[in-house]
Tab-separated table of C-alpha atoms and ligand atoms in Angstrom:
chain	number	residue	atom	x	y	z
A	1	MET	CA	106.925	159.081	112.550
A	2	ASP	CA	110.080	161.275	111.878
A	3	SER	CA	108.281	164.407	112.210
A	4	TYR	CA	107.786	163.093	115.800
A	5	MET	CA	111.058	162.318	116.531
A	6	THR	CA	112.219	166.221	115.179
A	7	ALA	CA	109.526	167.488	117.130
A	8	CYS	CA	110.755	165.765	120.366
A	9	SER	CA	113.991	166.359	120.221
A	10	SER	CA	113.058	170.102	119.775
A	11	ILE	CA	111.543	170.080	122.333
A	12	ILE	CA	113.978	168.603	124.624
A	13	ILE	CA	116.587	170.986	122.649
A	14	ALA	CA	114.575	174.054	124.005
A	15	CYS	CA	114.293	172.129	127.163
A	16	LEU	CA	117.934	172.384	128.151
A	17	LEU	CA	118.357	175.832	126.787
A	18	ALA	CA	115.680	177.002	129.023
A	19	ILE	CA	117.823	175.377	131.679
A	20	THR	CA	121.462	176.410	130.663
A	21	LEU	CA	120.012	180.002	130.761
A	22	GLN	CA	118.327	179.363	133.486
A	23	ILE	CA	121.148	178.133	135.699
A	24	ILE	CA	122.952	181.245	133.976
A	25	PHE	CA	120.969	184.148	135.063
A	26	PHE	CA	120.516	182.589	138.838
A	27	SER	CA	124.352	182.239	138.867
A	28	PRO	CA	126.410	184.116	141.817
A	29	ILE	CA	129.404	184.609	138.916
A	30	SER	CA	130.527	185.680	136.092
A	31	PRO	CA	133.405	183.668	135.578
A	32	ASN	CA	136.606	183.563	133.478
A	33	LEU	CA	138.235	180.490	131.868
A	34	LEU	CA	141.166	178.947	134.092
A	35	GLN	CA	144.000	177.596	132.500
A	36	LEU	CA	145.359	174.892	135.804
A	37	PRO	CA	148.932	173.746	135.634
A	38	PRO	CA	149.539	170.820	133.730
A	39	ALA	CA	149.604	167.985	136.344
A	40	SER	CA	153.271	166.907	134.970
A	41	SER	CA	154.332	169.623	136.883
A	42	ALA	CA	153.364	168.695	140.087
A	43	SER	CA	156.768	165.449	138.996
A	44	ILE	CA	159.193	167.789	139.355
A	45	PHE	CA	159.952	165.988	142.185
A	46	THR	CA	158.895	162.292	142.590
A	47	PRO	CA	155.966	161.945	144.999
A	48	ASN	CA	156.961	160.864	148.579
A	49	ASN	CA	155.111	161.144	152.108
A	50	GLN	CA	156.646	162.938	154.154
A	51	LEU	CA	153.625	164.720	155.456
A	52	GLN	CA	152.773	160.961	156.497
A	53	LYS	CA	155.262	161.000	159.056
A	54	VAL	CA	153.891	164.224	161.238
A	55	ILE	CA	153.670	164.214	164.777
A	56	LYS	CA	150.267	165.243	166.077
A	57	LEU	CA	150.312	168.079	168.342
A	58	GLY	CA	146.745	169.346	170.296
A	59	GLU	CA	144.603	166.149	168.296
A	60	GLY	CA	141.163	166.468	169.245
A	61	LEU	CA	141.744	169.777	170.653
A	62	LEU	CA	141.707	172.006	167.250
A	63	LYS	CA	139.367	172.683	165.182
A	64	ASP	CA	140.576	173.570	161.970
A	65	PRO	CA	143.921	175.317	162.851
A	66	GLU	CA	144.302	177.570	159.717
A	67	ASP	CA	147.424	179.465	160.770
A	68	VAL	CA	150.649	179.302	162.873
A	69	CYS	CA	153.125	181.004	164.526
A	70	VAL	CA	155.835	180.927	167.382
A	71	ASP	CA	156.646	183.893	169.194
A	72	ASN	CA	160.302	184.893	170.747
A	73	MET	CA	159.801	183.124	173.867
A	74	GLY	CA	158.640	179.459	171.642
A	75	VAL	CA	154.899	179.336	172.151
A	76	LEU	CA	153.349	178.425	169.710
A	77	TYR	CA	150.170	180.075	168.852
A	78	THR	CA	147.190	179.081	166.485
A	79	ALA	CA	143.912	180.509	165.167
A	80	THR	CA	140.878	177.580	165.066
A	81	ARG	CA	137.913	177.424	163.430
A	82	ASP	CA	135.712	177.791	166.465
A	83	GLY	CA	137.008	181.100	167.537
A	84	TRP	CA	139.651	180.408	169.655
A	85	ILE	CA	143.377	182.091	170.175
A	86	LYS	CA	144.923	178.611	171.186
A	87	ARG	CA	148.599	178.816	172.370
A	88	LEU	CA	150.967	175.423	172.901
A	89	HIS	CA	153.552	176.084	176.268
A	90	LYS	CA	156.980	174.893	175.748
A	91	ASN	CA	156.002	172.821	178.768
A	92	GLY	CA	153.474	170.649	176.135
A	93	SER	CA	150.059	171.848	177.670
A	94	TRP	CA	147.233	173.851	175.529
A	95	GLU	CA	145.543	176.375	177.253
A	96	ASN	CA	142.908	178.169	175.178
A	97	TRP	CA	144.144	181.635	175.203
A	98	ARG	CA	141.396	184.276	174.128
A	99	MET	CA	138.002	183.693	172.521
A	100	ILE	CA	137.530	185.606	169.605
A	101	GLY	CA	133.680	184.176	168.638
A	102	GLY	CA	132.786	183.208	164.773
A	103	ASP	CA	134.443	181.163	162.696
A	104	THR	CA	136.449	182.941	160.140
A	105	LEU	CA	139.788	183.356	161.280
A	106	LEU	CA	142.756	183.374	159.071
A	107	GLY	CA	146.558	184.193	159.419
A	108	ILE	CA	148.278	185.202	162.766
A	109	THR	CA	151.803	186.132	162.948
A	110	VAL	CA	153.549	187.649	166.471
A	111	SER	CA	154.450	191.655	166.366
A	112	ARG	CA	157.278	192.944	167.982
A	113	THR	CA	155.050	193.832	171.360
A	114	GLY	CA	154.625	190.060	171.829
A	115	ASP	CA	151.441	190.796	170.576
A	116	LEU	CA	148.892	188.505	167.886
A	117	ILE	CA	147.729	190.387	165.144
A	118	VAL	CA	145.060	187.942	163.401
A	119	CYS	CA	143.285	188.488	159.898
A	120	ASP	CA	138.910	187.947	160.624
A	121	THR	CA	137.385	187.715	157.852
A	122	GLU	CA	134.540	189.896	159.115
A	123	LYS	CA	136.140	191.777	161.456
A	124	GLY	CA	138.348	193.177	159.390
A	125	LEU	CA	142.764	193.308	161.920
A	126	LEU	CA	142.523	192.175	165.142
A	127	LYS	CA	144.867	192.879	168.005
A	128	VAL	CA	144.662	189.953	170.621
A	129	GLY	CA	147.062	190.399	173.684
A	130	GLU	CA	147.438	190.211	177.937
A	131	GLU	CA	144.757	192.931	177.849
A	132	GLY	CA	141.593	191.752	175.520
A	133	VAL	CA	140.783	191.833	171.250
A	134	SER	CA	140.969	195.647	169.642
A	135	VAL	CA	139.951	196.395	166.358
A	136	LEU	CA	143.234	197.735	164.427
A	137	ALA	CA	141.692	197.955	160.662
A	138	SER	CA	138.364	197.425	159.955
A	139	ALA	CA	138.091	199.762	157.053
A	140	TYR	CA	139.289	201.562	154.040
A	141	ALA	CA	140.549	205.784	154.094
A	142	ASN	CA	137.190	205.707	151.998
A	143	GLY	CA	134.959	204.460	155.066
A	144	ASP	CA	134.541	201.329	153.622
A	145	LYS	CA	134.184	198.044	155.190
A	146	ILE	CA	137.501	195.562	155.058
A	147	ARG	CA	136.233	191.962	154.416
A	148	PHE	CA	138.085	188.504	153.849
A	149	ALA	CA	141.256	190.525	155.372
A	150	ASP	CA	143.594	186.577	154.814
A	151	ASP	CA	146.845	186.784	156.536
A	152	VAL	CA	149.521	189.399	158.160
A	153	ILE	CA	152.780	190.376	158.220
A	154	GLU	CA	155.103	192.888	160.331
A	155	ALA	CA	157.155	195.283	159.827
A	156	VAL	CA	160.144	196.470	161.095
A	157	ASP	CA	158.918	199.710	161.407
A	158	GLY	CA	155.799	198.430	162.867
A	159	SER	CA	153.545	198.428	159.500
A	160	LEU	CA	151.117	195.695	159.123
A	161	TYR	CA	150.921	194.186	155.588
A	162	PHE	CA	147.618	192.351	154.447
A	163	SER	CA	146.104	190.942	152.298
A	164	VAL	CA	142.734	190.772	151.124
A	165	ALA	CA	141.054	187.629	149.210
A	166	SER	CA	137.715	188.770	147.234
A	167	THR	CA	136.296	191.356	148.201
A	168	LYS	CA	133.830	190.346	145.679
A	169	PHE	CA	132.760	186.915	147.744
A	170	GLY	CA	133.085	185.734	151.138
A	171	LEU	CA	134.977	182.992	153.615
A	172	HIS	CA	132.141	180.432	153.018
A	173	GLU	CA	131.869	180.966	149.437
A	174	TRP	CA	135.990	181.446	148.543
A	175	TYR	CA	135.567	178.347	145.737
A	176	LEU	CA	132.770	180.864	143.409
A	177	ASP	CA	136.211	183.096	143.660
A	178	VAL	CA	137.739	180.292	142.311
A	179	LEU	CA	135.290	179.211	139.788
A	180	GLU	CA	134.882	182.970	139.038
A	181	ALA	CA	138.868	183.213	138.035
A	182	ARG	CA	138.232	187.145	137.798
A	183	PRO	CA	140.717	188.936	140.079
A	184	HIS	CA	139.290	190.409	143.901
A	185	GLY	CA	142.122	190.677	145.749
A	186	GLN	CA	144.459	192.947	147.429
A	187	LEU	CA	147.656	193.620	149.047
A	188	LEU	CA	146.832	196.255	152.165
A	189	LYS	CA	149.033	197.809	154.509
A	190	TYR	CA	147.684	199.502	157.744
A	191	ASP	CA	149.323	202.416	158.874
A	192	PRO	CA	149.695	202.282	162.908
A	193	SER	CA	150.713	205.799	163.306
A	194	LEU	CA	148.051	206.963	161.107
A	195	ASN	CA	145.627	204.289	161.629
A	196	GLN	CA	144.623	203.894	158.167
A	197	THR	CA	144.306	201.800	155.873
A	198	SER	CA	146.346	202.459	152.259
A	199	ILE	CA	145.583	199.535	149.191
A	200	LEU	CA	149.246	198.650	147.692
A	201	LEU	CA	148.310	196.409	144.969
A	202	ASP	CA	144.176	195.922	143.612
A	203	ASN	CA	142.829	192.214	141.144
A	204	LEU	CA	145.244	190.015	142.699
A	205	CYS	CA	143.680	186.352	142.169
A	206	PHE	CA	143.380	185.696	145.740
A	207	ALA	CA	145.210	186.762	147.591
A	208	ASN	CA	146.683	184.330	150.657
A	209	GLY	CA	149.769	184.100	152.482
A	210	VAL	CA	152.190	187.391	152.865
A	211	ALA	CA	155.840	186.934	154.427
A	212	LEU	CA	158.505	189.255	154.112
A	213	SER	CA	162.013	188.819	152.675
A	214	PRO	CA	165.162	188.378	155.790
A	215	ASN	CA	166.022	192.171	154.969
A	216	GLN	CA	162.776	193.544	154.692
A	217	ASP	CA	163.061	195.265	150.783
A	218	PHE	CA	160.258	193.263	149.400
A	219	LEU	CA	156.777	191.227	150.420
A	220	VAL	CA	155.888	188.103	148.560
A	221	VAL	CA	152.341	187.466	148.465
A	222	CYS	CA	150.237	184.498	147.158
A	223	GLU	CA	147.911	184.697	144.177
A	224	THR	CA	146.397	181.452	144.894
A	225	TRP	CA	144.254	180.663	142.162
A	226	LYS	CA	146.640	181.820	140.129
A	227	HIS	CA	149.245	179.785	141.168
A	228	ARG	CA	152.020	182.331	141.467
A	229	CYS	CA	153.342	184.226	143.863
A	230	LEU	CA	154.032	188.126	143.493
A	231	LYS	CA	156.397	189.448	144.388
A	232	TYR	CA	156.187	193.523	146.249
A	233	TRP	CA	159.018	195.981	146.411
A	234	LEU	CA	159.381	198.181	149.478
A	235	LYS	CA	162.810	199.610	149.221
A	236	GLY	CA	165.407	200.402	146.746
A	237	GLU	CA	164.901	201.731	142.950
A	238	THR	CA	162.418	199.031	142.215
A	239	LYS	CA	159.633	199.972	145.701
A	240	GLY	CA	156.537	199.513	144.235
A	241	GLN	CA	156.666	197.887	141.214
A	242	THR	CA	155.864	194.380	141.249
A	243	GLU	CA	157.847	190.907	139.475
A	244	ILE	CA	156.860	187.043	139.096
A	245	PHE	CA	158.627	185.428	142.332
A	246	ILE	CA	157.292	181.829	141.292
A	247	ASP	CA	154.668	180.707	139.229
A	248	ASN	CA	153.421	177.293	137.509
A	249	LEU	CA	153.342	175.608	141.305
A	250	PRO	CA	152.641	172.474	141.264
A	251	GLY	CA	149.068	173.495	143.819
A	252	ALA	CA	147.233	177.133	144.422
A	253	PRO	CA	149.681	178.483	147.556
A	254	ASP	CA	147.874	179.090	150.278
A	255	ASN	CA	149.595	180.831	153.099
A	256	ILE	CA	153.919	182.031	152.317
A	257	ASN	CA	156.453	182.194	155.899
A	258	LEU	CA	159.578	182.568	156.078
A	259	ALA	CA	162.216	180.447	156.759
A	260	PRO	CA	165.303	181.198	159.210
A	261	ASP	CA	167.580	180.403	156.310
A	262	GLY	CA	166.212	182.864	153.818
A	263	SER	CA	164.209	180.465	151.766
A	264	PHE	CA	160.280	180.493	152.440
A	265	TRP	CA	157.747	177.343	153.137
A	266	ILE	CA	154.335	177.695	150.491
A	267	ALA	CA	151.673	175.881	151.486
A	268	LEU	CA	150.228	173.854	147.950
A	269	LEU	CA	146.667	173.213	148.081
A	270	GLN	CA	144.564	171.327	144.640
A	271	LEU	CA	141.513	173.526	143.464
A	272	SER	CA	140.291	170.214	141.339
A	273	SER	CA	139.349	166.954	141.788
A	274	SER	CA	141.471	165.030	139.267
A	275	GLY	CA	138.883	164.317	136.405
A	276	LEU	CA	137.405	167.588	136.958
A	277	GLU	CA	139.901	169.742	136.021
A	278	PHE	CA	137.819	170.458	132.674
A	279	VAL	CA	135.250	172.224	134.913
A	280	HIS	CA	137.679	174.990	134.820
A	281	THR	CA	137.915	175.171	131.002
A	282	SER	CA	134.146	175.478	130.447
A	283	LYS	CA	131.750	178.805	131.153
A	284	VAL	CA	128.277	177.003	131.424
A	285	SER	CA	130.034	174.218	133.837
A	286	LYS	CA	131.553	177.023	136.395
A	287	HIS	CA	127.739	178.136	136.149
A	288	LEU	CA	126.260	175.415	136.706
A	289	VAL	CA	128.824	173.999	139.587
A	290	ALA	CA	127.988	178.129	140.837
A	291	THR	CA	124.544	177.429	140.641
A	292	PHE	CA	124.221	174.377	142.489
A	293	PRO	CA	126.724	173.893	145.551
A	294	LYS	CA	126.378	170.257	146.318
A	295	LEU	CA	128.154	169.859	143.062
A	296	ILE	CA	130.957	172.381	144.317
A	297	GLU	CA	132.691	169.876	146.807
A	298	GLN	CA	132.480	167.233	144.056
A	299	VAL	CA	135.279	169.209	141.900
A	300	ASN	CA	136.819	170.872	144.466
A	301	GLY	CA	139.716	168.226	145.155
A	302	VAL	CA	141.093	170.357	148.727
A	303	ARG	CA	140.952	167.935	151.533
A	304	ARG	CA	142.427	165.303	149.195
A	305	LYS	CA	145.903	165.521	149.076
A	306	ALA	CA	148.796	167.777	151.434
A	307	MET	CA	151.814	169.683	150.103
A	308	VAL	CA	154.236	172.203	151.121
A	309	ILE	CA	157.128	173.479	149.572
A	310	ASN	CA	160.541	174.959	150.061
A	311	VAL	CA	161.327	177.830	147.802
A	312	ALA	CA	164.932	179.883	147.535
A	313	PRO	CA	164.658	183.416	147.760
A	314	HIS	CA	164.978	183.770	144.239
A	315	GLY	CA	162.079	182.069	143.526
A	316	LYS	CA	163.480	178.400	142.796
A	317	ILE	CA	161.775	175.000	144.278
A	318	ILE	CA	164.245	173.317	146.519
A	319	ARG	CA	162.248	170.772	148.648
A	320	LYS	CA	159.002	169.191	147.869
A	321	PHE	CA	156.522	167.185	151.116
A	322	ASP	CA	153.579	166.050	150.600
A	323	ASP	CA	150.720	163.690	151.725
A	324	PRO	CA	149.621	162.705	147.395
A	325	THR	CA	146.388	160.267	149.277
A	326	GLY	CA	145.966	162.621	152.359
A	327	LYS	CA	145.399	160.159	154.594
A	328	VAL	CA	147.180	162.290	157.761
A	329	MET	CA	147.433	164.951	156.458
A	330	SER	CA	144.861	166.777	154.033
A	331	MET	CA	144.485	170.969	153.291
A	332	VAL	CA	147.446	171.647	154.461
A	333	THR	CA	147.312	175.586	154.711
A	334	SER	CA	150.463	176.619	156.702
A	335	ALA	CA	153.990	175.772	156.519
A	336	LEU	CA	156.326	177.348	159.465
A	337	GLU	CA	159.697	176.744	160.540
A	338	PHE	CA	160.765	176.770	163.856
A	339	ASP	CA	163.861	174.805	165.640
A	340	ASP	CA	164.386	171.932	162.569
A	341	HIS	CA	160.827	171.474	162.549
A	342	LEU	CA	157.989	172.391	160.509
A	343	TYR	CA	154.671	172.676	162.045
A	344	LEU	CA	151.709	172.861	159.574
A	345	GLY	CA	148.087	174.775	160.160
A	346	SER	CA	145.445	172.805	157.696
A	347	LEU	CA	141.799	173.463	157.275
A	348	ASN	CA	140.946	169.899	157.798
A	349	SER	CA	141.909	168.458	161.013
A	350	GLY	CA	142.194	167.717	164.234
A	351	PHE	CA	145.942	168.729	164.777
A	352	ILE	CA	148.796	171.000	163.954
A	353	GLY	CA	151.185	168.345	162.532
A	354	LYS	CA	155.384	168.542	163.311
A	355	LEU	CA	157.840	167.428	160.977
A	356	PRO	CA	161.347	166.807	162.094
A	357	LEU	CA	163.211	168.849	159.186
A	358	LYS	CA	166.677	166.959	160.104
A	359	LYS	CA	165.344	163.706	159.796
A	360	SER	CA	163.355	164.418	156.412
A	361	ILE	CA	164.725	163.034	153.117
A	362	VAL	CA	165.605	166.149	151.287
A	363	ASN	CA	164.489	165.850	147.689
B	401	NAG	C1	152.724	175.087	181.652
B	401	NAG	O1	153.188	176.026	181.292
B	401	NAG	C2	152.621	177.339	181.733
B	401	NAG	C3	153.300	178.908	181.083
B	401	NAG	O2	153.780	178.367	181.855
B	401	NAG	C4	151.610	176.726	183.027
B	401	NAG	O3	150.271	177.982	182.719
B	401	NAG	C5	150.563	175.552	182.943
B	401	NAG	O4	150.435	175.365	184.247
B	401	NAG	C6	151.824	174.650	182.962
B	401	NAG	N1	151.488	173.320	183.361
B	401	NAG	C7	151.282	172.614	183.294
B	401	NAG	C8	150.893	171.174	183.081
B	401	NAG	O5	152.879	172.513	183.703
B	402	NAG	C1	141.679	203.349	163.751
B	402	NAG	O1	140.359	202.849	162.629
B	402	NAG	C2	139.725	201.700	162.842
B	402	NAG	C3	138.336	202.234	161.492
B	402	NAG	O2	139.449	201.162	160.608
B	402	NAG	C4	138.569	202.011	163.918
B	402	NAG	O3	137.493	201.277	164.300
B	402	NAG	C5	139.819	202.825	165.451
B	402	NAG	O4	138.088	203.538	166.631
B	402	NAG	C6	140.382	203.301	165.387
B	402	NAG	N1	141.413	203.516	166.225
B	402	NAG	C7	141.762	204.962	166.933
B	402	NAG	C8	142.410	204.368	167.868
B	402	NAG	O5	141.195	205.855	166.154
């Protein structure tokens, strides 16, 4: 009997080993362990339900509006998951303005000329204006194709600074980049006078939102799964150098926008469901989740919550608004302050959230 049991357990162990090897062999990732910030860091401020108080703009008209921007006439723009650039006029009417196509549009910004600059994860950096749509940057200087452009900002000299989230994984596999937890992100600069794109920073941990400081002496670039944002100096003695702007964030930073008072608004995602954080600390579970994409949805908790923070220029959190249940707003990806209101983009809603800032309780 004993030897029978031993034989059985040997067979079971051999089978499990074979399955594990098979999973690792077919796994699309080569994972590193990832230390998520401790849950306690989320309680720097008590949870509030401020994001449940939003006014819903364009409900039913906007499919997953990831980013928002406002031009100097006060017209609000967003890029939707069905390939449109839509805009909200001051009189409250929405216009389907320009069709780009695909489901690959991310960060947008208004340029000095009034055109829109759009990150298309397939096509590169686009210019969208009254004349239509044109490609500004689709390749690096060496001719390689630029993929997964994520967010963009224009400087006063016309240079465009933009991020590439991952040079290894595409938009629809973004969660594999998180699971792999190896740095494949970049910060790029497009010089319009040369029509050339150069790499400013390489090996970033999912480079996402990009913002310029008020006097444009530094850029802030968000590293999503590293839960931090970096400061990249554009001027002065430290020009070209990088330092940490803020780290140990209570969520994974997505888009960042400069506020009128010189502070920054950062949208934070939750990269793991509660109870499943261990996946990030075990290579075998990472391989397992990456091999069976259905499991990703179980692990990735991004849809359930929403959180935005206001960070002072020196990198201290001033305010935090959240929807801890995701009841009204979930997966908020951007926060833009304009005219005493916060405009909130999301990859899991059919509207843009508008939050009056004056009436909100300031933490
Ligand atoms: C709102 O303003 C836009 C732009 O001026 C105009 O095209 C549109 O017809 C206006 N809509 C309404 C309902 O007044
Ligand atoms: C600029 O470079 C891009 C490649 O990134 C190319 O497609 C485009 O035609 C160039 N534009 C001009 C005006 O030369």
